[in-house]
Short mmCIF file of C-alpha atoms and ligand atoms in Angstrom, two decimals:
data_model
loop_
_atom_site.label_atom_id
_atom_site.label_comp_id
_atom_site.label_asym_id
_atom_site.label_seq_id
_atom_site.Cartn_x
_atom_site.Cartn_y
_atom_site.Cartn_z
CA MET A 109 -12.23 18.46 -33.63
CA THR A 110 -11.57 21.63 -35.58
CA LYS A 111 -12.15 24.65 -33.42
CA ARG A 112 -12.29 28.34 -34.12
CA VAL A 113 -9.25 30.11 -32.72
CA LEU A 114 -8.98 33.87 -32.33
CA SER A 115 -6.45 36.30 -30.93
CA GLY A 116 -5.21 39.86 -31.32
CA VAL A 117 -2.14 41.96 -30.68
CA GLN A 118 -2.23 45.69 -30.08
CA PRO A 119 -0.07 47.79 -32.41
CA THR A 120 1.30 49.88 -29.56
CA GLY A 121 4.98 49.23 -30.29
CA ARG A 122 7.33 46.68 -31.77
CA LEU A 123 6.68 43.03 -30.91
CA HIS A 124 8.85 41.56 -28.17
CA TRP A 125 9.90 38.14 -26.93
CA GLY A 126 6.96 38.00 -24.47
CA ASN A 127 4.46 38.49 -27.30
CA TYR A 128 6.03 35.69 -29.27
CA PHE A 129 6.54 33.04 -26.59
CA GLY A 130 3.29 33.86 -24.78
CA ALA A 131 0.96 34.25 -27.74
CA ILE A 132 2.28 34.28 -31.31
CA ARG A 133 3.97 30.91 -31.08
CA GLN A 134 0.55 29.49 -30.28
CA TYR A 135 -0.99 31.27 -33.29
CA ILE A 136 1.42 29.45 -35.57
CA GLU A 137 0.87 26.09 -33.96
CA LEU A 138 -2.93 26.36 -33.90
CA GLN A 139 -3.39 27.54 -37.50
CA GLU A 140 -2.27 24.08 -38.65
CA GLN A 141 -5.35 22.29 -37.39
CA HIS A 142 -7.96 24.89 -36.64
CA GLU A 143 -9.91 27.70 -38.26
CA ALA A 144 -7.83 30.63 -37.07
CA TYR A 145 -8.52 34.37 -36.95
CA TYR A 146 -5.69 36.72 -35.95
CA PHE A 147 -5.95 40.46 -35.93
CA ILE A 148 -4.17 43.70 -35.18
CA ALA A 149 -6.11 45.46 -32.44
CA ASN A 150 -5.82 49.05 -33.66
CA LEU A 151 -9.07 50.13 -31.99
CA HIS A 152 -7.69 49.00 -28.66
CA ALA A 153 -4.41 50.80 -29.39
CA LEU A 154 -6.35 54.01 -30.00
CA THR A 155 -7.04 54.15 -26.25
CA THR A 156 -3.36 54.95 -25.70
CA ILE A 157 -1.80 56.06 -29.01
CA ARG A 158 -2.92 59.48 -30.14
CA ASP A 159 -0.67 59.93 -33.17
CA ARG A 160 -1.92 59.01 -36.64
CA GLU A 161 1.48 58.30 -38.21
CA GLN A 162 2.62 56.21 -35.30
CA LEU A 163 -0.53 54.10 -35.18
CA THR A 164 -0.45 53.56 -38.96
CA ASP A 165 3.19 52.62 -38.85
CA TYR A 166 2.86 50.19 -35.93
CA THR A 167 -0.19 48.57 -37.53
CA HIS A 168 1.70 47.87 -40.75
CA ASN A 169 4.73 46.68 -38.81
CA VAL A 170 2.78 44.24 -36.68
CA ALA A 171 1.25 42.78 -39.86
CA VAL A 172 4.71 42.37 -41.41
CA ASP A 173 6.07 40.84 -38.20
CA LEU A 174 3.24 38.34 -37.80
CA LEU A 175 3.68 37.20 -41.41
CA SER A 176 7.44 36.95 -40.94
CA LEU A 177 7.04 34.90 -37.76
CA GLY A 178 4.91 32.37 -39.59
CA VAL A 179 1.26 33.42 -39.54
CA ASP A 180 0.25 31.92 -42.86
CA PRO A 181 -2.52 33.71 -44.77
CA SER A 182 -3.35 30.53 -46.65
CA ARG A 183 -4.26 28.93 -43.32
CA ALA A 184 -5.27 31.77 -41.00
CA VAL A 185 -7.40 34.87 -41.53
CA LEU A 186 -5.18 37.88 -40.78
CA PHE A 187 -6.84 41.29 -40.56
CA VAL A 188 -7.00 44.70 -38.94
CA GLN A 189 -9.62 45.05 -36.20
CA SER A 190 -11.17 48.32 -37.42
CA GLU A 191 -11.88 46.79 -40.83
CA VAL A 192 -14.61 44.67 -39.31
CA PRO A 193 -17.14 47.30 -38.20
CA GLU A 194 -19.55 44.57 -37.06
CA VAL A 195 -17.34 44.22 -33.99
CA SER A 196 -17.93 47.83 -32.99
CA GLU A 197 -21.67 47.31 -33.34
CA LEU A 198 -21.53 44.22 -31.22
CA TYR A 199 -19.57 46.17 -28.62
CA TRP A 200 -22.62 48.31 -27.93
CA LEU A 201 -24.96 45.33 -27.65
CA LEU A 202 -22.62 43.78 -25.12
CA GLY A 203 -21.80 46.95 -23.21
CA SER A 204 -25.47 47.65 -22.64
CA GLY A 205 -25.68 44.60 -20.42
CA THR A 206 -22.30 44.83 -18.73
CA PRO A 207 -22.35 45.77 -15.04
CA MET A 208 -19.96 48.56 -14.05
CA GLY A 209 -18.57 46.36 -11.27
CA LEU A 210 -17.29 43.84 -13.81
CA MET A 211 -15.16 46.53 -15.49
CA GLU A 212 -14.04 47.98 -12.17
CA ARG A 213 -12.55 44.65 -11.19
CA CYS A 214 -10.29 44.49 -14.26
CA VAL A 215 -6.66 44.92 -13.24
CA ALA A 216 -5.32 46.04 -16.63
CA TYR A 217 -7.21 49.33 -16.35
CA LYS A 218 -6.07 49.94 -12.77
CA GLU A 219 -2.47 49.15 -13.68
CA LYS A 220 -2.50 51.51 -16.63
CA LYS A 221 -3.95 54.28 -14.48
CA GLU A 222 -1.33 53.69 -11.80
CA ARG A 223 1.37 54.02 -14.44
CA GLY A 224 0.08 57.46 -15.30
CA ILE A 225 -1.81 56.65 -18.51
CA ALA A 226 -4.74 59.07 -18.58
CA ALA A 227 -7.99 57.27 -17.85
CA ASN A 228 -10.47 57.45 -20.72
CA LEU A 229 -13.75 55.74 -21.43
CA GLY A 230 -12.19 53.50 -24.08
CA LEU A 231 -9.58 52.26 -21.64
CA PHE A 232 -12.25 51.53 -19.06
CA THR A 233 -14.53 49.62 -21.45
CA TYR A 234 -11.60 47.95 -23.23
CA PRO A 235 -12.65 44.44 -22.06
CA VAL A 236 -16.10 44.86 -23.65
CA LEU A 237 -14.52 45.53 -27.05
CA GLN A 238 -12.27 42.54 -26.46
CA ALA A 239 -15.35 40.44 -25.68
CA ALA A 240 -16.92 41.63 -28.96
CA ASP A 241 -13.72 40.64 -30.80
CA ILE A 242 -13.91 37.15 -29.41
CA LEU A 243 -17.66 36.55 -29.60
CA ALA A 244 -17.98 37.91 -33.16
CA TYR A 245 -16.27 34.83 -34.57
CA ASP A 246 -17.90 32.14 -32.39
CA SER A 247 -14.40 31.54 -31.04
CA HIS A 248 -13.70 28.47 -28.97
CA LEU A 249 -10.06 29.08 -28.12
CA VAL A 250 -8.16 32.29 -27.41
CA PRO A 251 -4.38 31.84 -27.29
CA VAL A 252 -2.85 34.53 -25.04
CA GLY A 253 -0.34 35.22 -22.29
CA GLU A 254 -1.33 35.12 -18.64
CA ASP A 255 -2.14 38.83 -18.41
CA GLN A 256 -5.14 38.34 -20.72
CA VAL A 257 -6.80 35.51 -18.83
CA GLN A 258 -8.95 37.88 -16.79
CA HIS A 259 -10.25 39.48 -19.99
CA ILE A 260 -11.32 36.10 -21.34
CA GLU A 261 -13.14 35.41 -18.06
CA VAL A 262 -14.92 38.76 -18.40
CA CYS A 263 -15.83 37.84 -21.96
CA ARG A 264 -17.39 34.61 -20.74
CA ASP A 265 -19.37 36.49 -18.08
CA ILE A 266 -20.67 38.96 -20.66
CA ALA A 267 -21.60 36.14 -23.06
CA LYS A 268 -23.36 34.14 -20.35
CA SER A 269 -25.38 37.14 -19.27
CA PHE A 270 -26.43 37.89 -22.87
CA ASN A 271 -27.33 34.23 -23.45
CA HIS A 272 -29.28 34.22 -20.20
CA SER A 273 -31.37 37.20 -21.32
CA PHE A 274 -31.78 36.36 -25.02
CA GLY A 275 -31.12 32.66 -25.62
CA GLU A 276 -28.05 30.70 -26.74
CA VAL A 277 -26.48 33.32 -29.01
CA PHE A 278 -22.78 33.20 -28.12
CA VAL A 279 -20.21 30.44 -27.89
CA LEU A 280 -18.30 30.51 -24.58
CA PRO A 281 -14.56 30.81 -25.32
CA GLU A 282 -11.62 29.45 -23.37
CA ALA A 283 -8.22 31.01 -22.85
CA ARG A 284 -5.26 28.95 -24.00
CA ILE A 285 -1.94 29.61 -22.36
CA LEU A 286 1.44 27.92 -22.55
CA LYS A 287 2.38 27.33 -18.92
CA ALA A 288 6.12 27.59 -19.44
CA SER A 289 5.95 30.98 -21.15
CA ALA A 290 2.67 32.56 -20.04
CA LYS A 291 4.59 35.35 -18.31
CA VAL A 292 7.96 36.01 -19.91
CA PRO A 293 10.12 38.27 -17.73
CA GLY A 294 11.62 41.48 -19.07
CA THR A 295 15.19 42.70 -18.63
CA ASP A 296 14.27 43.91 -15.11
CA GLY A 297 12.65 40.64 -14.03
CA GLU A 298 9.10 42.07 -14.14
CA LYS A 299 6.65 40.91 -16.84
CA MET A 300 8.03 41.92 -20.23
CA SER A 301 5.71 44.57 -21.64
CA LYS A 302 5.81 47.32 -24.24
CA SER A 303 4.67 49.71 -21.57
CA TYR A 304 7.34 48.81 -18.97
CA ASN A 305 10.37 49.72 -21.01
CA ASN A 306 11.90 46.31 -20.31
CA THR A 307 11.44 44.54 -23.62
CA ILE A 308 13.76 42.86 -26.04
CA GLU A 309 12.23 43.23 -29.46
CA ILE A 310 12.03 40.25 -31.75
CA PHE A 311 13.40 42.16 -34.71
CA GLU A 312 15.89 44.34 -32.91
CA GLU A 313 19.15 44.67 -34.87
CA PRO A 314 21.38 41.72 -33.86
CA LYS A 315 24.07 44.00 -32.44
CA ALA A 316 21.62 46.08 -30.42
CA MET A 317 19.97 42.89 -29.18
CA ARG A 318 23.30 41.54 -27.98
CA LYS A 319 24.05 44.81 -26.20
CA LYS A 320 20.71 44.79 -24.46
CA ILE A 321 21.25 41.22 -23.32
CA MET A 322 24.74 42.02 -21.99
CA ARG A 323 23.21 44.87 -19.96
CA ILE A 324 20.52 42.75 -18.25
CA PRO A 325 20.95 43.45 -14.51
CA THR A 326 21.90 40.42 -12.44
CA ASP A 327 22.42 39.90 -8.73
CA SER A 328 25.73 40.68 -7.07
CA ARG A 329 26.23 37.49 -5.08
CA PRO A 330 29.75 36.02 -5.19
CA MET A 331 30.50 34.00 -8.31
CA GLU A 332 31.22 30.84 -6.32
CA ASP A 333 27.76 30.69 -4.72
CA PRO A 334 25.38 28.05 -6.03
CA LYS A 335 22.17 29.63 -7.39
CA GLU A 336 18.59 28.53 -7.94
CA PRO A 337 18.00 28.79 -11.71
CA ASP A 338 14.20 29.09 -11.55
CA GLU A 339 14.49 32.29 -9.53
CA ASP A 340 16.64 34.01 -12.13
CA HIS A 341 15.12 35.89 -15.07
CA LEU A 342 18.24 35.43 -17.18
CA TYR A 343 17.84 31.68 -16.84
CA GLN A 344 14.13 31.94 -17.68
CA LEU A 345 14.96 33.90 -20.83
CA CYS A 346 17.61 31.37 -21.85
CA SER A 347 15.12 28.55 -21.40
CA LEU A 348 12.95 30.01 -24.15
CA PHE A 349 15.54 29.41 -26.81
CA VAL A 350 17.41 26.24 -25.95
CA SER A 351 16.66 22.52 -26.09
CA ASP A 352 15.65 20.60 -22.93
CA GLU A 353 19.12 19.14 -22.75
CA GLN A 354 20.82 22.51 -22.94
CA ARG A 355 18.42 23.88 -20.35
CA GLU A 356 19.37 21.12 -17.93
CA GLU A 357 23.02 21.82 -18.57
CA ILE A 358 22.58 25.53 -17.80
CA ALA A 359 20.52 24.73 -14.67
CA ALA A 360 23.36 22.49 -13.49
CA ILE A 361 25.83 25.35 -13.93
CA TYR A 362 23.63 27.56 -11.72
CA ARG A 363 23.30 24.93 -9.01
CA ARG A 364 27.02 24.22 -9.04
CA GLY A 365 27.96 27.92 -8.74
CA ASN A 366 31.33 29.24 -9.80
CA PHE A 367 30.21 30.85 -13.03
CA GLY A 368 29.84 34.38 -14.32
CA TYR A 369 26.54 35.76 -15.62
CA GLY A 370 28.51 37.06 -18.61
CA GLU A 371 28.89 33.55 -19.98
CA ILE A 372 25.14 32.88 -19.58
CA LYS A 373 24.38 36.16 -21.35
CA LYS A 374 26.62 35.21 -24.22
CA ARG A 375 24.86 31.87 -24.56
CA LEU A 376 21.52 33.67 -24.54
CA ALA A 377 22.64 36.14 -27.20
CA ASP A 378 23.97 33.34 -29.45
CA ALA A 379 20.83 31.23 -29.02
CA ALA A 380 18.47 34.17 -29.61
CA ASP A 381 20.38 35.28 -32.66
CA ALA A 382 20.21 31.84 -34.26
CA TYR A 383 16.54 31.45 -33.28
CA TRP A 384 15.36 34.64 -34.98
CA THR A 385 17.49 34.41 -38.12
CA PRO A 386 14.94 32.63 -40.37
CA ALA A 387 12.13 35.05 -39.40
CA ARG A 388 14.48 37.98 -39.90
CA GLU A 389 15.19 36.76 -43.43
CA ARG A 390 11.49 36.35 -44.20
CA ARG A 391 10.89 39.83 -42.82
CA ALA A 392 13.43 41.39 -45.16
CA GLN A 393 11.32 39.97 -48.00
CA TRP A 394 7.92 41.07 -46.67
CA LEU A 395 9.30 44.57 -46.17
CA GLN A 396 9.92 44.70 -49.92
CA ARG A 397 6.29 43.79 -50.65
CA PRO A 398 3.96 46.29 -48.94
CA ASP A 399 1.28 45.73 -51.60
CA ASP A 400 1.18 42.03 -50.84
CA VAL A 401 0.82 42.77 -47.13
CA ARG A 402 -2.07 45.08 -47.94
CA ASP A 403 -3.72 42.40 -50.11
CA VAL A 404 -3.43 39.86 -47.31
CA LEU A 405 -5.16 42.28 -44.91
CA ILE A 406 -7.91 43.18 -47.39
CA ASP A 407 -8.66 39.55 -48.06
CA GLY A 408 -8.51 38.80 -44.32
CA ALA A 409 -10.99 41.56 -43.51
CA LYS A 410 -13.42 40.24 -46.13
CA ARG A 411 -13.33 36.76 -44.70
CA ALA A 412 -13.53 38.02 -41.11
CA ARG A 413 -16.53 40.24 -41.92
CA ARG A 414 -18.44 37.35 -43.38
CA LYS A 415 -18.29 35.49 -40.09
CA ALA A 416 -18.79 38.56 -37.88
CA ALA A 417 -21.86 39.69 -39.87
CA GLU A 418 -23.48 36.31 -39.35
CA VAL A 419 -22.94 36.50 -35.59
CA LEU A 420 -24.04 40.14 -35.39
CA ASP A 421 -27.28 39.32 -37.23
CA ARG A 422 -27.93 36.55 -34.77
CA ALA A 423 -27.29 38.81 -31.77
CA GLN A 424 -29.39 41.68 -33.15
CA ALA A 425 -32.30 39.41 -33.91
CA ALA A 426 -32.08 37.87 -30.44
CA CYS A 427 -32.22 41.15 -28.55
CA GLY A 428 -34.89 42.73 -30.71
CA ILE A 429 -33.09 45.64 -32.33
CA ALA A 430 -33.27 44.36 -35.92
CA GLY A 431 -34.47 41.32 -37.75
CA ALA A 432 -31.83 39.38 -39.65
CA SER A 433 -33.71 40.16 -42.86
CA GLN A 434 -33.55 43.88 -42.19
CA SER A 435 -29.77 43.96 -41.90
CA ALA A 436 -29.47 41.65 -44.90
CA VAL A 437 -31.34 44.25 -46.98
CA VAL A 438 -28.84 46.93 -45.98
CA ARG A 439 -25.92 44.69 -46.82
CA ALA A 440 -27.30 43.59 -50.18
P1 ADP B 181 2.17 44.36 -24.21
O1 ADP B 181 1.82 43.91 -22.80
O2 ADP B 181 3.63 44.35 -24.43
O3 ADP B 181 1.50 45.65 -24.61
P2 ADP B 181 0.10 43.08 -25.77
O4 ADP B 181 -0.83 43.56 -24.72
O5 ADP B 181 -0.04 43.66 -27.14
O6 ADP B 181 1.60 43.27 -25.21
O7 ADP B 181 0.03 41.52 -25.85
C1 ADP B 181 -0.13 40.73 -27.03
C2 ADP B 181 -0.12 39.26 -26.62
O8 ADP B 181 1.14 38.92 -26.05
C3 ADP B 181 -1.16 38.95 -25.54
O9 ADP B 181 -1.69 37.66 -25.80
C4 ADP B 181 -0.37 38.94 -24.28
O10 ADP B 181 -0.94 38.12 -23.28
C5 ADP B 181 0.95 38.38 -24.75
N1 ADP B 181 2.04 38.86 -23.88
C6 ADP B 181 2.44 40.14 -23.71
N2 ADP B 181 3.48 40.22 -22.85
C7 ADP B 181 3.74 38.93 -22.46
C8 ADP B 181 4.70 38.34 -21.58
N3 ADP B 181 5.61 39.08 -20.96
N4 ADP B 181 4.69 37.00 -21.43
C9 ADP B 181 3.77 36.23 -22.08
N5 ADP B 181 2.84 36.72 -22.92
C10 ADP B 181 2.82 38.06 -23.11
N1 LIG B 182 -6.09 42.93 -25.05
C1 LIG B 182 -5.17 42.16 -25.82
C2 LIG B 182 -3.73 42.56 -25.40
O1 LIG B 182 -3.51 43.63 -24.90
C3 LIG B 182 -5.32 42.37 -27.30
C4 LIG B 182 -6.68 41.89 -27.74
C5 LIG B 182 -7.71 42.66 -28.17
C6 LIG B 182 -7.12 40.54 -27.78
N2 LIG B 182 -8.76 41.88 -28.49
C7 LIG B 182 -8.45 40.58 -28.26
C8 LIG B 182 -6.53 39.33 -27.44
C9 LIG B 182 -9.22 39.41 -28.38
C10 LIG B 182 -7.31 38.15 -27.57
C11 LIG B 182 -8.62 38.22 -28.04
O2 LIG B 182 -2.87 41.79 -25.60
#
C-alpha cells in the first residue's frame, strides 16, 4: 500500500554520516514506492541559530546536499518548512491542548540545556512544531534516527488527544528506523551530532575527511590482543560502507588480534571515499544551478501547501475556530 512518508532535517550545519545512514538513506529508498514529503526544518533551526546569513546559507546547502544524495524532486516533494505557513497555524491548535508535562519529559530539550544552549520557548515547544510538521501531511511513516523516536511518540500523544476531543482528524504516524544505523557513532564514540563536534561531514573535502578518519581516537590495548568488533566505533563506522562479506572479514581481524587500527582507518577512508564519489559529482553540478534548486523548492512548497491546507481546514473546522468555507474564501 502506498503510504505518506514525511521527514525533516534541521539546517544547523553541514550534513554528516549519521544524518545519511540514520535518515536520508531511508528518504531515498521510500520515495520509490510512497508519496514522500521531505523538508528543511528552518523554523526549528531558528531556536538555535541566530544569524541570518548562516541560516540562509545552511538552508540552501541542505537542499543541495539532499538533491545530490538522491532525493528526487520528480518523486518526492522537497521544500523549506517556513514556506508552508499552515504548519505554524496548526502548531497553535496543537499546543493549546498539549500538557506541560509532556514537553518536560522530552530529553532533547534537557540535553540541549545541559550543553549550555540557552533555553527559549521555541526550544521547549519544539516537539509541538514537529508534531504539526508530521500531522499536516496525514503522514503514516516518519523515517528518522533513534534520537527522534521520542518526538514521534509525543506527536502520536498530541494527535490522539486532539482526536479524542474533536473526532478523528489526524492520522497517527509511526517512526521508521534502520536498526543497524539508528545511532551512528561520532569520532569520539558518542552519537554523531552536529552539536557534539564529533561529526564527519558527507561532503567534507576528501583529504580533510581522510585526516579526520586517521585522527579518530582508538584504545591503547596491545596490538596482539583480540578485540570485540561490536564494541568499537571504528568498526561500526566501517560497517556502514562495506559489503557483508567485507564486514565479516574485518570482524575476523578484530577477533584474531594482531592488527593496527591504522590499517582499519585506511580501509574506512578508502571505502568512504569511493562511497561518496557519485554524490560528490552530482553536488558539483547542483552547485552550478542555484536557480534550479530554488525552482525545486518553490514547486515543493506549492505541493506541500496544498496538502497542509486541506488538513488545517479539517482541524480548524473540528475544533470550532473556523469553518472550512471561511478559510476557503480567504484563500480564493
Ligand atoms: P543533528 O543531531 O546532527 O543536529 P538532526 O537533528 O538535524 O542532526 O537530524 C536529522 C536526521 O538525522 C534525524 O532523523 C536524526 O534522527 C538523524 N540523525 C542525526 N544524527 C544521527 C546519528 N548519529 N545516527 C543516526 N541518525 C542520526
Ligand atoms: N527534529 C528533527 C531533528 O532534529 C527535525 C524535524 C523537524 C523532523 N520536524 C520533523 C523530523 C518532522 C521528522 C519529522 O532531526
